[in-house]
Amino acid sequence: QLQLVESGGGLVQPGGSLRLSCAASGFTLDDYVIGWFRQAPGKEREGVLCISSGGGSTNYADSVKGRFTISRDNAKNTVYLQMNSLKPEDTGVYYCAADARDFPCTYYSSSTDRPYGMDYWGKGTLVTVSS
């Protein structure tokens, strides 16, 4: 069974850091494009960062530039989202997604349906930034 599981969310004060993990089971992430998406309360899901199968990253959200980075550890079959200098507006449920079609990251949207949505999604992990 193909599965993505996010972890690492929690409550953090403004200015703090968190590292989210996205672990895959049932398949290997090596040849997949991986995206991180988030959904704030009362808002639509938006893209955060994406990493290609070759390791190049694409930033979907201007608001996280210089603060968030994405990386992959193929040996651990895991993708990470390092989040620094967190702000209250970063609060939301963070999802990772994977797609085997290997299109450029710019092809994908935050939809869960083809053609522009990634095929596999985790259930999300909650990040709350609050003092």
PDB file of N, CA, C and O in Angstrom, residues 83-122:
ATOM      1  N   MET A  83      11.609  24.618   8.590  1.00  0.00           N
ATOM      2  CA  MET A  83      10.903  25.888   8.708  1.00  0.00           C
ATOM      3  C   MET A  83      11.548  26.712   9.821  1.00  0.00           C
ATOM      4  O   MET A  83      11.541  26.282  10.984  1.00  0.00           O
ATOM      5  N   ASN A  84      12.080  27.840   9.447  1.00  0.00           N
ATOM      6  CA  ASN A  84      12.724  28.741  10.406  1.00  0.00           C
ATOM      7  C   ASN A  84      11.978  30.067  10.464  1.00  0.00           C
ATOM      8  O   ASN A  84      11.193  30.383   9.565  1.00  0.00           O
ATOM      9  N   SER A  85      12.247  30.822  11.495  1.00  0.00           N
ATOM     10  CA  SER A  85      11.639  32.144  11.671  1.00  0.00           C
ATOM     11  C   SER A  85      10.130  32.083  11.467  1.00  0.00           C
ATOM     12  O   SER A  85       9.552  32.883  10.714  1.00  0.00           O
ATOM     13  N   LEU A  86       9.525  31.151  12.113  1.00  0.00           N
ATOM     14  CA  LEU A  86       8.089  30.918  11.919  1.00  0.00           C
ATOM     15  C   LEU A  86       7.263  32.108  12.388  1.00  0.00           C
ATOM     16  O   LEU A  86       7.596  32.777  13.368  1.00  0.00           O
ATOM     17  N   LYS A  87       6.181  32.326  11.670  1.00  0.00           N
ATOM     18  CA  LYS A  87       5.255  33.420  11.953  1.00  0.00           C
ATOM     19  C   LYS A  87       3.865  32.860  12.217  1.00  0.00           C
ATOM     20  O   LYS A  87       3.536  31.765  11.740  1.00  0.00           O
ATOM     21  N   PRO A  88       3.031  33.594  12.914  1.00  0.00           N
ATOM     22  CA  PRO A  88       1.662  33.103  13.157  1.00  0.00           C
ATOM     23  C   PRO A  88       0.922  32.748  11.860  1.00  0.00           C
ATOM     24  O   PRO A  88       0.120  31.803  11.843  1.00  0.00           O
ATOM     25  N   GLU A  89       1.195  33.465  10.791  1.00  0.00           N
ATOM     26  CA  GLU A  89       0.508  33.183   9.526  1.00  0.00           C
ATOM     27  C   GLU A  89       0.996  31.884   8.870  1.00  0.00           C
ATOM     28  O   GLU A  89       0.445  31.472   7.854  1.00  0.00           O
ATOM     29  N   ASP A  90       2.011  31.248   9.429  1.00  0.00           N
ATOM     30  CA  ASP A  90       2.421  29.935   8.949  1.00  0.00           C
ATOM     31  C   ASP A  90       1.583  28.808   9.552  1.00  0.00           C
ATOM     32  O   ASP A  90       1.744  27.647   9.178  1.00  0.00           O
ATOM     33  N   THR A  91       0.715  29.151  10.451  1.00  0.00           N
ATOM     34  CA  THR A  91      -0.144  28.155  11.089  1.00  0.00           C
ATOM     35  C   THR A  91      -1.031  27.468  10.067  1.00  0.00           C
ATOM     36  O   THR A  91      -1.610  28.114   9.184  1.00  0.00           O
ATOM     37  N   GLY A  92      -1.152  26.145  10.193  1.00  0.00           N
ATOM     38  CA  GLY A  92      -2.009  25.390   9.298  1.00  0.00           C
ATOM     39  C   GLY A  92      -1.656  23.922   9.309  1.00  0.00           C
ATOM     40  O   GLY A  92      -0.731  23.494  10.021  1.00  0.00           O
ATOM     41  N   VAL A  93      -2.379  23.176   8.536  1.00  0.00           N
ATOM     42  CA  VAL A  93      -2.071  21.766   8.334  1.00  0.00           C
ATOM     43  C   VAL A  93      -1.157  21.651   7.125  1.00  0.00           C
ATOM     44  O   VAL A  93      -1.461  22.186   6.057  1.00  0.00           O
ATOM     45  N   TYR A  94      -0.048  20.964   7.332  1.00  0.00           N
ATOM     46  CA  TYR A  94       0.954  20.803   6.275  1.00  0.00           C
ATOM     47  C   TYR A  94       0.863  19.393   5.714  1.00  0.00           C
ATOM     48  O   TYR A  94       0.870  18.409   6.462  1.00  0.00           O
ATOM     49  N   TYR A  95       0.785  19.331   4.394  1.00  0.00           N
ATOM     50  CA  TYR A  95       0.664  18.068   3.696  1.00  0.00           C
ATOM     51  C   TYR A  95       1.863  17.868   2.773  1.00  0.00           C
ATOM     52  O   TYR A  95       2.340  18.825   2.154  1.00  0.00           O
ATOM     53  N   CYS A  96       2.307  16.628   2.652  1.00  0.00           N
ATOM     54  CA  CYS A  96       3.253  16.323   1.586  1.00  0.00           C
ATOM     55  C   CYS A  96       2.525  15.492   0.533  1.00  0.00           C
ATOM     56  O   CYS A  96       1.526  14.821   0.826  1.00  0.00           O
ATOM     57  N   ALA A  97       3.009  15.610  -0.678  1.00  0.00           N
ATOM     58  CA  ALA A  97       2.416  14.916  -1.805  1.00  0.00           C
ATOM     59  C   ALA A  97       3.523  14.442  -2.733  1.00  0.00           C
ATOM     60  O   ALA A  97       4.610  15.032  -2.769  1.00  0.00           O
ATOM     61  N   ALA A  98       3.228  13.404  -3.483  1.00  0.00           N
ATOM     62  CA  ALA A  98       4.219  12.827  -4.383  1.00  0.00           C
ATOM     63  C   ALA A  98       3.584  12.505  -5.726  1.00  0.00           C
ATOM     64  O   ALA A  98       2.399  12.152  -5.798  1.00  0.00           O
ATOM     65  N   ASP A  99       4.393  12.613  -6.754  1.00  0.00           N
ATOM     66  CA  ASP A  99       3.895  12.302  -8.095  1.00  0.00           C
ATOM     67  C   ASP A  99       5.006  11.660  -8.910  1.00  0.00           C
ATOM     68  O   ASP A  99       6.133  12.157  -8.912  1.00  0.00           O
ATOM     69  N   ALA A 100       4.662  10.600  -9.620  1.00  0.00           N
ATOM     70  CA  ALA A 100       5.669   9.854 -10.376  1.00  0.00           C
ATOM     71  C   ALA A 100       5.836  10.344 -11.802  1.00  0.00           C
ATOM     72  O   ALA A 100       6.734   9.893 -12.509  1.00  0.00           O
ATOM     73  N   ARG A 101       4.967  11.258 -12.241  1.00  0.00           N
ATOM     74  CA  ARG A 101       5.050  11.670 -13.637  1.00  0.00           C
ATOM     75  C   ARG A 101       6.276  12.551 -13.897  1.00  0.00           C
ATOM     76  O   ARG A 101       6.648  12.755 -15.051  1.00  0.00           O
ATOM     77  N   ASP A 102       6.855  13.066 -12.821  1.00  0.00           N
ATOM     78  CA  ASP A 102       8.134  13.773 -12.923  1.00  0.00           C
ATOM     79  C   ASP A 102       8.071  15.006 -13.812  1.00  0.00           C
ATOM     80  O   ASP A 102       9.024  15.338 -14.516  1.00  0.00           O
ATOM     81  N   PHE A 103       6.970  15.698 -13.781  1.00  0.00           N
ATOM     82  CA  PHE A 103       6.900  16.997 -14.444  1.00  0.00           C
ATOM     83  C   PHE A 103       7.694  18.011 -13.627  1.00  0.00           C
ATOM     84  O   PHE A 103       7.990  17.788 -12.450  1.00  0.00           O
ATOM     85  N   PRO A 104       8.039  19.148 -14.231  1.00  0.00           N
ATOM     86  CA  PRO A 104       8.658  20.213 -13.428  1.00  0.00           C
ATOM     87  C   PRO A 104       7.726  20.635 -12.300  1.00  0.00           C
ATOM     88  O   PRO A 104       6.495  20.564 -12.436  1.00  0.00           O
ATOM     89  N   CYS A 105       8.305  21.103 -11.209  1.00  0.00           N
ATOM     90  CA  CYS A 105       7.486  21.510 -10.064  1.00  0.00           C
ATOM     91  C   CYS A 105       6.463  22.571 -10.452  1.00  0.00           C
ATOM     92  O   CYS A 105       5.362  22.619  -9.887  1.00  0.00           O
ATOM     93  N   THR A 106       6.797  23.423 -11.399  1.00  0.00           N
ATOM     94  CA  THR A 106       5.892  24.491 -11.810  1.00  0.00           C
ATOM     95  C   THR A 106       4.628  23.969 -12.486  1.00  0.00           C
ATOM     96  O   THR A 106       3.649  24.706 -12.634  1.00  0.00           O
ATOM     97  N   TYR A 107       4.624  22.714 -12.879  1.00  0.00           N
ATOM     98  CA  TYR A 107       3.448  22.125 -13.528  1.00  0.00           C
ATOM     99  C   TYR A 107       2.319  21.910 -12.532  1.00  0.00           C
ATOM    100  O   TYR A 107       1.133  21.996 -12.879  1.00  0.00           O
ATOM    101  N   TYR A 108       2.673  21.620 -11.304  1.00  0.00           N
ATOM    102  CA  TYR A 108       1.691  21.145 -10.329  1.00  0.00           C
ATOM    103  C   TYR A 108       0.970  22.288  -9.615  1.00  0.00           C
ATOM    104  O   TYR A 108       1.509  23.380  -9.431  1.00  0.00           O
ATOM    105  N   SER A 109      -0.261  21.972  -9.205  1.00  0.00           N
ATOM    106  CA  SER A 109      -1.026  22.904  -8.391  1.00  0.00           C
ATOM    107  C   SER A 109      -1.326  22.262  -7.044  1.00  0.00           C
ATOM    108  O   SER A 109      -0.890  21.135  -6.772  1.00  0.00           O
ATOM    109  N   SER A 110      -2.101  22.938  -6.222  1.00  0.00           N
ATOM    110  CA  SER A 110      -2.462  22.399  -4.913  1.00  0.00           C
ATOM    111  C   SER A 110      -3.674  21.472  -4.979  1.00  0.00           C
ATOM    112  O   SER A 110      -4.120  20.960  -3.949  1.00  0.00           O
ATOM    113  N   SER A 111      -4.168  21.242  -6.183  1.00  0.00           N
ATOM    114  CA  SER A 111      -5.278  20.316  -6.350  1.00  0.00           C
ATOM    115  C   SER A 111      -4.851  18.894  -6.017  1.00  0.00           C
ATOM    116  O   SER A 111      -3.685  18.535  -6.158  1.00  0.00           O
ATOM    117  N   THR A 112      -5.799  18.079  -5.569  1.00  0.00           N
ATOM    118  CA  THR A 112      -5.509  16.669  -5.319  1.00  0.00           C
ATOM    119  C   THR A 112      -5.884  15.813  -6.519  1.00  0.00           C
ATOM    120  O   THR A 112      -5.780  14.591  -6.465  1.00  0.00           O
ATOM    121  N   ASP A 113      -6.362  16.448  -7.590  1.00  0.00           N
ATOM    122  CA  ASP A 113      -6.800  15.714  -8.772  1.00  0.00           C
ATOM    123  C   ASP A 113      -5.925  16.008  -9.961  1.00  0.00           C
ATOM    124  O   ASP A 113      -5.416  17.117 -10.117  1.00  0.00           O
ATOM    125  N   ARG A 114      -5.772  14.995 -10.801  1.00  0.00           N
ATOM    126  CA  ARG A 114      -5.085  15.211 -12.056  1.00  0.00           C
ATOM    127  C   ARG A 114      -5.898  16.155 -12.929  1.00  0.00           C
ATOM    128  O   ARG A 114      -7.119  16.299 -12.742  1.00  0.00           O
ATOM    129  N   PRO A 115      -5.299  16.850 -13.919  1.00  0.00           N
ATOM    130  CA  PRO A 115      -3.932  16.625 -14.345  1.00  0.00           C
ATOM    131  C   PRO A 115      -2.874  17.360 -13.536  1.00  0.00           C
ATOM    132  O   PRO A 115      -1.696  16.995 -13.605  1.00  0.00           O
ATOM    133  N   TYR A 116      -3.288  18.387 -12.762  1.00  0.00           N
ATOM    134  CA  TYR A 116      -2.257  19.212 -12.142  1.00  0.00           C
ATOM    135  C   TYR A 116      -1.991  18.873 -10.685  1.00  0.00           C
ATOM    136  O   TYR A 116      -1.070  19.416 -10.083  1.00  0.00           O
ATOM    137  N   GLY A 117      -2.810  18.006 -10.124  1.00  0.00           N
ATOM    138  CA  GLY A 117      -2.574  17.607  -8.745  1.00  0.00           C
ATOM    139  C   GLY A 117      -1.659  16.416  -8.672  1.00  0.00           C
ATOM    140  O   GLY A 117      -1.618  15.577  -9.580  1.00  0.00           O
ATOM    141  N   MET A 118      -0.885  16.341  -7.583  1.00  0.00           N
ATOM    142  CA  MET A 118      -0.037  15.193  -7.376  1.00  0.00           C
ATOM    143  C   MET A 118      -0.872  13.978  -6.982  1.00  0.00           C
ATOM    144  O   MET A 118      -1.965  14.111  -6.439  1.00  0.00           O
ATOM    145  N   ASP A 119      -0.332  12.794  -7.257  1.00  0.00           N
ATOM    146  CA  ASP A 119      -1.135  11.584  -7.113  1.00  0.00           C
ATOM    147  C   ASP A 119      -1.303  11.082  -5.690  1.00  0.00           C
ATOM    148  O   ASP A 119      -2.335  10.513  -5.345  1.00  0.00           O
ATOM    149  N   TYR A 120      -0.266  11.250  -4.874  1.00  0.00           N
ATOM    150  CA  TYR A 120      -0.308  10.660  -3.531  1.00  0.00           C
ATOM    151  C   TYR A 120      -0.185  11.762  -2.490  1.00  0.00           C
ATOM    152  O   TYR A 120       0.662  12.644  -2.619  1.00  0.00           O
ATOM    153  N   TRP A 121      -1.020  11.673  -1.479  1.00  0.00           N
ATOM    154  CA  TRP A 121      -1.063  12.699  -0.434  1.00  0.00           C
ATOM    155  C   TRP A 121      -1.037  12.055   0.943  1.00  0.00           C
ATOM    156  O   TRP A 121      -1.651  11.003   1.169  1.00  0.00           O
ATOM    157  N   GLY A 122      -0.352  12.720   1.865  1.00  0.00           N
ATOM    158  CA  GLY A 122      -0.434  12.325   3.256  1.00  0.00           C
ATOM    159  C   GLY A 122      -1.658  12.937   3.915  1.00  0.00           C
ATOM    160  O   GLY A 122      -2.387  13.710   3.289  1.00  0.00           O
TER     161      GLY A 122
END
